[in-house]
PDB file of C-alpha atoms in Angstrom:
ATOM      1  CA  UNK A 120    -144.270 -15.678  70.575  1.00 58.00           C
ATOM      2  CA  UNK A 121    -143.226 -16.057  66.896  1.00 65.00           C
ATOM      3  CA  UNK A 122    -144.085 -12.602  65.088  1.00 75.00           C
ATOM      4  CA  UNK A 123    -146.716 -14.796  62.544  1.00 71.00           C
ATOM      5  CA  UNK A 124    -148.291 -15.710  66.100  1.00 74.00           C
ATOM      6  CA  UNK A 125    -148.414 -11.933  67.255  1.00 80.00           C
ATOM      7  CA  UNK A 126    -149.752 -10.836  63.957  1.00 81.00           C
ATOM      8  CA  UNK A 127    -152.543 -13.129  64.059  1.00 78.00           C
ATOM      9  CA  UNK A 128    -153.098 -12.409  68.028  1.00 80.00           C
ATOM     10  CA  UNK A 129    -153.505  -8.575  67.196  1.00 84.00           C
ATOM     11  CA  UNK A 130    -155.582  -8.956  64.634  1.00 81.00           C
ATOM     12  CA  UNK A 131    -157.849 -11.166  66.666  1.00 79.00           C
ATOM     13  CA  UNK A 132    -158.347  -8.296  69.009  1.00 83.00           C
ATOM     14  CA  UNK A 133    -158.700  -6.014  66.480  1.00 84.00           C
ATOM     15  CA  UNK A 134    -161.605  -7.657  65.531  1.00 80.00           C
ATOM     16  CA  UNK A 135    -163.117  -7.808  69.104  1.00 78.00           C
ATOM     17  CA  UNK A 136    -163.440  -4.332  68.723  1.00 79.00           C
ATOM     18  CA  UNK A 137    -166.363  -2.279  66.643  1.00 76.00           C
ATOM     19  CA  UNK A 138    -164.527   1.114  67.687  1.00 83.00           C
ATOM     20  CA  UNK A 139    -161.434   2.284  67.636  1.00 86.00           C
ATOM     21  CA  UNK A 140    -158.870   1.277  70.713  1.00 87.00           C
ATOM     22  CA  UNK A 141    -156.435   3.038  71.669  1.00 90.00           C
ATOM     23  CA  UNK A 142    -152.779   1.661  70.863  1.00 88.00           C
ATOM     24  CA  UNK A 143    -151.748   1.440  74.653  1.00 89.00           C
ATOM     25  CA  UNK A 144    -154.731  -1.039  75.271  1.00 90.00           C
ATOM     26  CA  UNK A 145    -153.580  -3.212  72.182  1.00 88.00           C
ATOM     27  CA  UNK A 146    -149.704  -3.008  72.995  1.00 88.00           C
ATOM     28  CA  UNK A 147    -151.647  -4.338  76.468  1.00 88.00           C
ATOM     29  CA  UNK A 148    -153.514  -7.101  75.505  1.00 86.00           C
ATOM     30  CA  UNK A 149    -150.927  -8.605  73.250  1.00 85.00           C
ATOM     31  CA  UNK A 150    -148.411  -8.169  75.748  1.00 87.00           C
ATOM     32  CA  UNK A 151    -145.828  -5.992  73.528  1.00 89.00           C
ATOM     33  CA  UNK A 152    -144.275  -2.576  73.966  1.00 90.00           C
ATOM     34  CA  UNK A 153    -146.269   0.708  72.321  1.00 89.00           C
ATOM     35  CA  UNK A 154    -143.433   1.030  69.471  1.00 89.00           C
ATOM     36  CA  UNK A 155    -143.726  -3.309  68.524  1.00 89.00           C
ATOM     37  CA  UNK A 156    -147.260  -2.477  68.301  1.00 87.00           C
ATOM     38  CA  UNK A 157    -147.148   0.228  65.888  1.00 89.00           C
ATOM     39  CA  UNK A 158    -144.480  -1.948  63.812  1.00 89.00           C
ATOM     40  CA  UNK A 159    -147.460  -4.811  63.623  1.00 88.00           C
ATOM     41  CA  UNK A 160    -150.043  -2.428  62.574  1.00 88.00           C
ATOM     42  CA  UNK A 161    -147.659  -1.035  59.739  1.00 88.00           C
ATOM     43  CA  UNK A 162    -147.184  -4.639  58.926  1.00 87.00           C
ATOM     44  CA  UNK A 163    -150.789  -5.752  58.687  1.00 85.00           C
ATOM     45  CA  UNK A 164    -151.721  -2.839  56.733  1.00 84.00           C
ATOM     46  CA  UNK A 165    -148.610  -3.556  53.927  1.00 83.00           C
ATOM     47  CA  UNK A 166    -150.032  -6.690  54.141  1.00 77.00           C
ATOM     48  CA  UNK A 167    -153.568  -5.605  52.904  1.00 78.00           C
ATOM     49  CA  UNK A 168    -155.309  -5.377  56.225  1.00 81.00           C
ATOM     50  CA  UNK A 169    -157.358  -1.627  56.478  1.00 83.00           C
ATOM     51  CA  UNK A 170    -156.767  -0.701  59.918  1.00 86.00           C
ATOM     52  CA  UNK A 171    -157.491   3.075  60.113  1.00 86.00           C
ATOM     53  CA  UNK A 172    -156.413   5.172  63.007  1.00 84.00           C
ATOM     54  CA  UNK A 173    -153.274   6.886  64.205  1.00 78.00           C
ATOM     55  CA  UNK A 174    -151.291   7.097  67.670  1.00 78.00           C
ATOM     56  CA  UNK A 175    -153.483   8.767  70.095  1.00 77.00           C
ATOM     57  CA  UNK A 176    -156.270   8.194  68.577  1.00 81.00           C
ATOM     58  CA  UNK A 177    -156.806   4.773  68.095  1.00 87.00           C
ATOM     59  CA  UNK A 178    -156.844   2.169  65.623  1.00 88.00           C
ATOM     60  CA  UNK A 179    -160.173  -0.110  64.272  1.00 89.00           C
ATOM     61  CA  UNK A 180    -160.433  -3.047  61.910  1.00 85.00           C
ATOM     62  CA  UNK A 181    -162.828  -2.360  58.564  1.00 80.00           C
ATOM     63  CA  UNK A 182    -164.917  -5.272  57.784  1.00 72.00           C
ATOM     64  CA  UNK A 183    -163.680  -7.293  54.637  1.00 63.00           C
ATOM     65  CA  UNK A 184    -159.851  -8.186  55.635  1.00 59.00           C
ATOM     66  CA  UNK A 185    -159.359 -11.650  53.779  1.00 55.00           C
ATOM     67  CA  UNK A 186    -157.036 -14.058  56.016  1.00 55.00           C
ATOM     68  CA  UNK A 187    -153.628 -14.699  54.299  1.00 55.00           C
ATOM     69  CA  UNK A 188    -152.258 -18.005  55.044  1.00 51.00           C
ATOM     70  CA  UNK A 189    -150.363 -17.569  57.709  1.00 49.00           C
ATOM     71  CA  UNK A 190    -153.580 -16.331  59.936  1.00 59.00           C
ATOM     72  CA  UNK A 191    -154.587 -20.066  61.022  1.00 68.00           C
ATOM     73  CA  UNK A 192    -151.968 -21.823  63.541  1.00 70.00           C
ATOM     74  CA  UNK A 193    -152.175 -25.542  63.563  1.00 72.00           C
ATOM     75  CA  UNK A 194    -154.857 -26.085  66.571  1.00 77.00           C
ATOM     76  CA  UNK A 195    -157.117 -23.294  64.535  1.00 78.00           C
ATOM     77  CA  UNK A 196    -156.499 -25.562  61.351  1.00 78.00           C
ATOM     78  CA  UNK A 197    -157.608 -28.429  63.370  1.00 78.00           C
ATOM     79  CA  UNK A 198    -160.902 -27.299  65.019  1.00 83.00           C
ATOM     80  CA  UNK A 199    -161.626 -25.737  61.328  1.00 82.00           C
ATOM     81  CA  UNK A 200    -161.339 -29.267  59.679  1.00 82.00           C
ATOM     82  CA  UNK A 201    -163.405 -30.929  62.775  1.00 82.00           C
ATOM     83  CA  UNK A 202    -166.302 -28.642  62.080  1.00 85.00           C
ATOM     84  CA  UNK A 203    -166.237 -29.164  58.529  1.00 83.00           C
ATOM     85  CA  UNK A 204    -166.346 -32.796  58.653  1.00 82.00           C
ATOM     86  CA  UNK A 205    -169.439 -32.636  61.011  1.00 81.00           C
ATOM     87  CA  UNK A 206    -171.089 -30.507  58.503  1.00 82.00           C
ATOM     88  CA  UNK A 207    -170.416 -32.787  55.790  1.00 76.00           C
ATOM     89  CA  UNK A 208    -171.453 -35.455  57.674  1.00 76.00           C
ATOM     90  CA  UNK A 209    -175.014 -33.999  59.545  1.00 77.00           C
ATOM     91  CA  UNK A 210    -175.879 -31.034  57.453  1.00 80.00           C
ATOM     92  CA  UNK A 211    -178.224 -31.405  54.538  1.00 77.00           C
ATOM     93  CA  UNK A 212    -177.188 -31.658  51.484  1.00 79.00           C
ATOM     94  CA  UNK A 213    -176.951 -27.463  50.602  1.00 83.00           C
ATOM     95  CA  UNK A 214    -174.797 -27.094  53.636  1.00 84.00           C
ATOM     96  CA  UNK A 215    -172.704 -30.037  52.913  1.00 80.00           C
ATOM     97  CA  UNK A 216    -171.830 -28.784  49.772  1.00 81.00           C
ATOM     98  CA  UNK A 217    -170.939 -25.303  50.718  1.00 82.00           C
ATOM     99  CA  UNK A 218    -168.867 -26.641  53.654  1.00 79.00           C
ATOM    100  CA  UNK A 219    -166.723 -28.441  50.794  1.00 79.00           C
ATOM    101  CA  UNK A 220    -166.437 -25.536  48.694  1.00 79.00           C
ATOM    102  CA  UNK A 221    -165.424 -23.574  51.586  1.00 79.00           C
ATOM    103  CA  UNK A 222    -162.909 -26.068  52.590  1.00 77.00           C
ATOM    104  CA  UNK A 223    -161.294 -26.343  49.212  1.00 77.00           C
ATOM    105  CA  UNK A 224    -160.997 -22.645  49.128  1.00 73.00           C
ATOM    106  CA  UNK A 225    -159.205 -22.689  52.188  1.00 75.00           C
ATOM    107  CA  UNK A 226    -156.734 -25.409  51.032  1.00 74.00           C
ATOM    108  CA  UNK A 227    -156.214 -23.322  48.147  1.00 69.00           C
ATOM    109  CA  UNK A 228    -154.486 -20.879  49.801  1.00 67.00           C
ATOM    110  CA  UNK A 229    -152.411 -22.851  52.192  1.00 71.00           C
ATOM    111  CA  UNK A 230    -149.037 -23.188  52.259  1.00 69.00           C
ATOM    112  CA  UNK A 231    -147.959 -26.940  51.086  1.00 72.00           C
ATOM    113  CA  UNK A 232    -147.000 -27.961  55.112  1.00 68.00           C
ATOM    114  CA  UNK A 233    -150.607 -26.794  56.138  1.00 72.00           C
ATOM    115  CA  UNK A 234    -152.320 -28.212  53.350  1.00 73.00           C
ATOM    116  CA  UNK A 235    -151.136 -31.573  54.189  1.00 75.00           C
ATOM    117  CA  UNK A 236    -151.959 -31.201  57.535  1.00 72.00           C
ATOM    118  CA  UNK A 237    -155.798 -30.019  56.593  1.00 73.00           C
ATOM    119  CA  UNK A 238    -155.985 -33.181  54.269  1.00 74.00           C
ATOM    120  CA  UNK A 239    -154.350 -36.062  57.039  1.00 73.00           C
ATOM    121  CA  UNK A 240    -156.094 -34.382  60.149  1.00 71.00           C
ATOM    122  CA  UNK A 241    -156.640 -37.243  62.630  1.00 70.00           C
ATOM    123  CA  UNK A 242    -159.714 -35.723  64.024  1.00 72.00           C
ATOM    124  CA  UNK A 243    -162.441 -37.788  62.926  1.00 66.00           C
ATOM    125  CA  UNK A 244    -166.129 -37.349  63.643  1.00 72.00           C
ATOM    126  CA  UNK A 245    -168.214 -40.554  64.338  1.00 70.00           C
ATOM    127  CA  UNK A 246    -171.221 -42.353  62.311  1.00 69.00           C
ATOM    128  CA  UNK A 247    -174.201 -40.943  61.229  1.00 69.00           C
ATOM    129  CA  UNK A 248    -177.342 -42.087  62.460  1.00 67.00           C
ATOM    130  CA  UNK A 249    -180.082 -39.600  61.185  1.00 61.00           C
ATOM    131  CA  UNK A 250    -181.664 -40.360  58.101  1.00 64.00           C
ATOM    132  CA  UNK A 251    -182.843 -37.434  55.650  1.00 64.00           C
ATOM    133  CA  UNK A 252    -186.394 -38.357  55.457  1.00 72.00           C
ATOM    134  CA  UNK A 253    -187.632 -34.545  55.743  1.00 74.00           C
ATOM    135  CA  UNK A 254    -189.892 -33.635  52.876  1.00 79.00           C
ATOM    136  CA  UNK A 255    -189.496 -30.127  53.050  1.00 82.00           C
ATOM    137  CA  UNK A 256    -187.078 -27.554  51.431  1.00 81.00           C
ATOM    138  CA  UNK A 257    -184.300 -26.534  54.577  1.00 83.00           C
ATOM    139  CA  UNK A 258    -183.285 -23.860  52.086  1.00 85.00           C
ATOM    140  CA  UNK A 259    -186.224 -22.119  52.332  1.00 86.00           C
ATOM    141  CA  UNK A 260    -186.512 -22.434  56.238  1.00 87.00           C
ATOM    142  CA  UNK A 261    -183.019 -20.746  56.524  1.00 87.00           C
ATOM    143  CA  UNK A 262    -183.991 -18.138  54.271  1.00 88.00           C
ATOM    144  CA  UNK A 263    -186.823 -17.025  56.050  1.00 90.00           C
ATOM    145  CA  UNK A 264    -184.763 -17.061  59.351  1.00 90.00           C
ATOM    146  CA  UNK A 265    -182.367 -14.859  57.668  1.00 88.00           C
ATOM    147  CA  UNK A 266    -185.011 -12.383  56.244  1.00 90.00           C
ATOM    148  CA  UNK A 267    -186.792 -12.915  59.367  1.00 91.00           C
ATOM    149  CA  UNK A 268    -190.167 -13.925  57.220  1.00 91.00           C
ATOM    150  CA  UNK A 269    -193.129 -15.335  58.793  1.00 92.00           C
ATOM    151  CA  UNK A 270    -193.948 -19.110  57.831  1.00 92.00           C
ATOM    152  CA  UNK A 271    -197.084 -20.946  57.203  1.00 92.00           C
ATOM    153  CA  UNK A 272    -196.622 -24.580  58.681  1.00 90.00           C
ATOM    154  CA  UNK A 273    -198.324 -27.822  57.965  1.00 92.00           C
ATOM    155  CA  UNK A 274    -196.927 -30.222  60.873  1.00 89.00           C
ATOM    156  CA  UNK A 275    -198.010 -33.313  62.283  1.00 87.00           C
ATOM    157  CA  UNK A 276    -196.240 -33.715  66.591  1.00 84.00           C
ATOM    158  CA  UNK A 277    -195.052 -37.466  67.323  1.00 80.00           C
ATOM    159  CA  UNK A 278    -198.313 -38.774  67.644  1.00 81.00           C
ATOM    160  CA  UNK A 279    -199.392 -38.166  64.192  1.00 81.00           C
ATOM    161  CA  UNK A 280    -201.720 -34.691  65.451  1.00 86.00           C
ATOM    162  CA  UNK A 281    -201.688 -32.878  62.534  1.00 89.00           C
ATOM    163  CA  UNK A 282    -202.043 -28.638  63.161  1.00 89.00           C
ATOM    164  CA  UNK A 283    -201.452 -25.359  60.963  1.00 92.00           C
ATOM    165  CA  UNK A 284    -199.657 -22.856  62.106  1.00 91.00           C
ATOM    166  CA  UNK A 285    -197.954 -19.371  61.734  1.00 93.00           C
ATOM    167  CA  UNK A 286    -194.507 -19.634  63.046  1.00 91.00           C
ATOM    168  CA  UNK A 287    -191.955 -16.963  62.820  1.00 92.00           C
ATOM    169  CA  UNK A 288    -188.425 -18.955  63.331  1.00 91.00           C
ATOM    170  CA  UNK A 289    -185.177 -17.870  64.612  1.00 88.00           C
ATOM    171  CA  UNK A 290    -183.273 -20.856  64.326  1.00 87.00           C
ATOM    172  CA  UNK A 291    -182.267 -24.252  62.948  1.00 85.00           C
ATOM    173  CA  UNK A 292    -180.627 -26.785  65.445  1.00 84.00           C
ATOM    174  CA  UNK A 293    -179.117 -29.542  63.697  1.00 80.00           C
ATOM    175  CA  UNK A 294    -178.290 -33.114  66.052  1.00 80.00           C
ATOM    176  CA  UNK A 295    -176.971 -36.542  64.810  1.00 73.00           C
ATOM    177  CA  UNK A 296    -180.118 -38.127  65.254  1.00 74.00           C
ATOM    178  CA  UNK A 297    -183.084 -34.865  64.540  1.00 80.00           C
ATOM    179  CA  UNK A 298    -182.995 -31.183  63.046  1.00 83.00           C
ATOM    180  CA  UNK A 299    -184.753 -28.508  65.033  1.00 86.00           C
ATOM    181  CA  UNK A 300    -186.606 -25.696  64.442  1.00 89.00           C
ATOM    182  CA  UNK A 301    -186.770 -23.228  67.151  1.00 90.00           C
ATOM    183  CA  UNK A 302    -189.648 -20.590  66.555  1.00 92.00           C
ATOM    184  CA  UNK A 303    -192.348 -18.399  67.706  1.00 91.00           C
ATOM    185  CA  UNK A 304    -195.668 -20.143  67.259  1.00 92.00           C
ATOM    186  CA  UNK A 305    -199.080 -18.053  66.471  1.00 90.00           C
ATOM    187  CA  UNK A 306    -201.289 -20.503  68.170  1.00 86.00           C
ATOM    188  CA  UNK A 307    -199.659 -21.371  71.038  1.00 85.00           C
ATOM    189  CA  UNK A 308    -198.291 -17.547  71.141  1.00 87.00           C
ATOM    190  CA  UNK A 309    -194.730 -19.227  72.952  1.00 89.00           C
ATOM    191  CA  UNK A 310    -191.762 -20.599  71.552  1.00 91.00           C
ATOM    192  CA  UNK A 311    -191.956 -24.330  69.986  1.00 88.00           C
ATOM    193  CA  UNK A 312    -189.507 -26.677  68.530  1.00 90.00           C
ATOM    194  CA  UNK A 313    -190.426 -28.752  65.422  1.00 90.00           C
ATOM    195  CA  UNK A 314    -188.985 -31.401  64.071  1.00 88.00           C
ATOM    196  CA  UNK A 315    -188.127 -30.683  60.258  1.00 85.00           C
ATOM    197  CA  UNK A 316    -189.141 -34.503  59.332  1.00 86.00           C
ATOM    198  CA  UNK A 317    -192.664 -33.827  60.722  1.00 87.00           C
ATOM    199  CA  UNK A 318    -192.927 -31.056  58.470  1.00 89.00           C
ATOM    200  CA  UNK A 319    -195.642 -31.717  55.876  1.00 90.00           C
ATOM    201  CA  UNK A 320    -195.443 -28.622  54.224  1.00 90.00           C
ATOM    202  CA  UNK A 321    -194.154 -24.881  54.743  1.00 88.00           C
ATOM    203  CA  UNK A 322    -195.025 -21.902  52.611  1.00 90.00           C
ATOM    204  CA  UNK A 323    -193.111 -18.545  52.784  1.00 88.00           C
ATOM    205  CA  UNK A 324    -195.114 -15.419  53.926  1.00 89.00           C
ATOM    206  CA  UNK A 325    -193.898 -12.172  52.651  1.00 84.00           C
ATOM    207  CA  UNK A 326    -194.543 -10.327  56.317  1.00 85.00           C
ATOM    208  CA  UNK A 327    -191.418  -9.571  58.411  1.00 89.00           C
ATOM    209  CA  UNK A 328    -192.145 -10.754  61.717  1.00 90.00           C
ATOM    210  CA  UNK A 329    -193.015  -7.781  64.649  1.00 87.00           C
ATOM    211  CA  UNK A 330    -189.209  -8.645  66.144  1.00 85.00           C
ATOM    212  CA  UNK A 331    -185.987  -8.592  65.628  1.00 90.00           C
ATOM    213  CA  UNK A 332    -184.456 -12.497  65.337  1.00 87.00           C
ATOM    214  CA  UNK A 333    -181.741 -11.824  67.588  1.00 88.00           C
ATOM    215  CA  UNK A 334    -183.812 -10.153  70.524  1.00 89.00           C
ATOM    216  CA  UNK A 335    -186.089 -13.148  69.735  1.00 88.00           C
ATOM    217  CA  UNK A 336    -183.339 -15.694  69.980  1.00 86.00           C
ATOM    218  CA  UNK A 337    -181.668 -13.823  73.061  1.00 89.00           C
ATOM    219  CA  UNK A 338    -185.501 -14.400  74.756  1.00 87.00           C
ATOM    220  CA  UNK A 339    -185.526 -18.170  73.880  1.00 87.00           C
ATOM    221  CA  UNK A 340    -182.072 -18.530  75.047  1.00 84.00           C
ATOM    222  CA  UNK A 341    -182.787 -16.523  78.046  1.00 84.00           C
ATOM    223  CA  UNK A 342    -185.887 -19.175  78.617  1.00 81.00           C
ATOM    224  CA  UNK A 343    -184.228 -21.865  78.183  1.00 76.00           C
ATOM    225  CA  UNK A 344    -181.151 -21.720  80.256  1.00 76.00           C
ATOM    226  CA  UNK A 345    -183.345 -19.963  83.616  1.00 66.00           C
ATOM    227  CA  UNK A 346    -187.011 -20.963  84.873  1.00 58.00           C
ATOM    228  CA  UNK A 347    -189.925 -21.150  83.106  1.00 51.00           C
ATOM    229  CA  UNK A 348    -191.824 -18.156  83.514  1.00 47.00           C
ATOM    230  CA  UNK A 349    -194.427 -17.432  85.561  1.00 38.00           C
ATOM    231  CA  UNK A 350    -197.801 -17.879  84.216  1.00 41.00           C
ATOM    232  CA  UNK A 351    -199.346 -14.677  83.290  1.00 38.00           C
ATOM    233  CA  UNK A 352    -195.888 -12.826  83.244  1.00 36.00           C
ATOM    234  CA  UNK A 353    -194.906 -11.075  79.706  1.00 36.00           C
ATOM    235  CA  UNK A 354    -194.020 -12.364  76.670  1.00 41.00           C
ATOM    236  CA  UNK A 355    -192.298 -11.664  73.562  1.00 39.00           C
ATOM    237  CA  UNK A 356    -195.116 -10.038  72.159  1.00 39.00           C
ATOM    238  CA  UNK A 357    -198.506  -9.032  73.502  1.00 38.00           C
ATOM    239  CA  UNK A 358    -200.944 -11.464  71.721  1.00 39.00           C
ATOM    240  CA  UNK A 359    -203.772 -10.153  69.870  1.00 38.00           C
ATOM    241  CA  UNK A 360    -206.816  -9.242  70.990  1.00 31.00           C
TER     242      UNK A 360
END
C-alpha cells in the first residue's frame, strides 16, 4: 500500500471512532507496525489534521478535518461523481444546485490528473422520467425534518380523497419516477408515506415533535424491514386520550 493510500486508510478509521483508540488497535487495523503508525499520525497532524492523544493513551479525530487532495483514490472519485450526477439529475432544483456547487468545490482542489478524471468519468446515470409537478416548497419539508417541526398537511391520496393532517416527518425518499415523504401521521397515529406531488399545501408548526427523528426513523426502518406489528401492540407514541 502506497503511503497516500495508508494515510487515507487511517484516517478512515480514525473517523469510525468517537473515542479515543488506542495506537496498537490502529497499527492493527491498518495492518502496520506500532512505530509506522505513530509516523502517520505525526504526518496527518503536520498536515493539518487535529488528532489529539499520545502513546498509551490513545488517539481520536476532532470534527472539522478538511480532506486535502490526496484523501479520494480513484474508485472514491468515481462513486462521488455517480452520486452527484443522480442528484443533478432527480433532486429538485435546491439540491441540484448545491450538488454542483459542491462538486465544483471539490474540483477546485484536485490535482490536474484527478480533475480530469472527475470531469470525463464514464459513469453515467440514465434518463429521467419524473416530472416536477409538486406544488409545494421541498425546502421547507427538509427543514422541518431537520428541526424536527411538526407539519400541517393538505393532501389529496391517488384517488383524489382529499384529508388534513398533522404529520411529524423524518424523511424524504427521492425515486426516478416519485418523491416520498416518510412521516408520523396524527390521524392515523402510524407511519404514512405521501407523495410530495399530492401535496396541496403544507404549513410549518413551530412545535418540536414528542421524539427524537432518529429513534423515529430507526422505528420505521425497524417496521419496515420485519413484520407488521401486531394489532394492539405499542407504538411510537401512546395516542391521546
Amino acid at each position: 500500500m502506497v503511503r497516500s493510500e495508508r494515510l487515507l486508510a487511517l484516517l478512515q478509521v480514525l473517523r469510525r471512532h468517537r473515542y479515543p483508540v488506542s495506537g496498537a488497535m490502529l497499527a492493527q487495523e491498518t495492518g502496520v507496525s506500532i512505530r509506522t503508525l505513530y509516523r502517520d499520525i505525526a504526518s496527518l497532524q503536520a498536515q493539518g489534521a487535529d488528532i489529539e492523544g499520545e502513546p498509551g493513551v490513545g488517539y481520536v479525530l476532532r470534527p472539522g478535518f478538511m480532506l486535502p487532495p490526496l484523501m479520494f483514490s480513484h474508485v472514491e472519485l468515481e462513486a462521488l461523481i455517480l452520486g452527484f450526477r443522480w442528484v443533478q439529475k432527480f433532486a429538485d432544483t435546491p439540491v441540484t444546485k448545491a450538488a454542483s456547487d459542491a462538486l465544483a468545490k471539490i474540483s477546485a482542489v484536485l490535482p490536474a490528473d484527478l480533475q480530469d478524471e472527475l470531469e470525463n468519468s464514464a459513469l453515467l446515470v440514465g434518463p429521467r422520467r419524473i416530472v416536477d409537478t409538486e406544488v409545494v416548497d421541498l425546502v421547507l419539508l427538509r427543514a422541518a425534518i431537520r428541526r424536527e417541526r411538526k407539519l400541517r398537511l393538505a393532501y389529496a391520496d391517488g384517488a383524489g380523497r382529499f384529508s388534513e393532517r398533522v404529520i411529524w416527518p423524518i424523511a424524504l425518499g427521492y425515486f426516478e419516477d416519485t418523491r416520498m415523504l416518510v412521516a408520523w401521521c396524527e390521524q392515523r397515529w402510524d407511519f404514512r408515506h405521501f407523495r410530495t406531488d399530492r401535496m396541496r399545501e403544507i404549513a410549518l408548526v413551530e412545535t418540536r415533535y414528542p421524539r427524537r427523528r432518529a429513534q423515529l426513523l430507526k422505528e420505521w426502518r425497524d417496521m419496515e424491514n420485519g413484520p407488521r406489528r401486531r394489532e394492539g401492540a405499542p407504538t411510537c407514541a401512546d395516542p391521546p386520550a
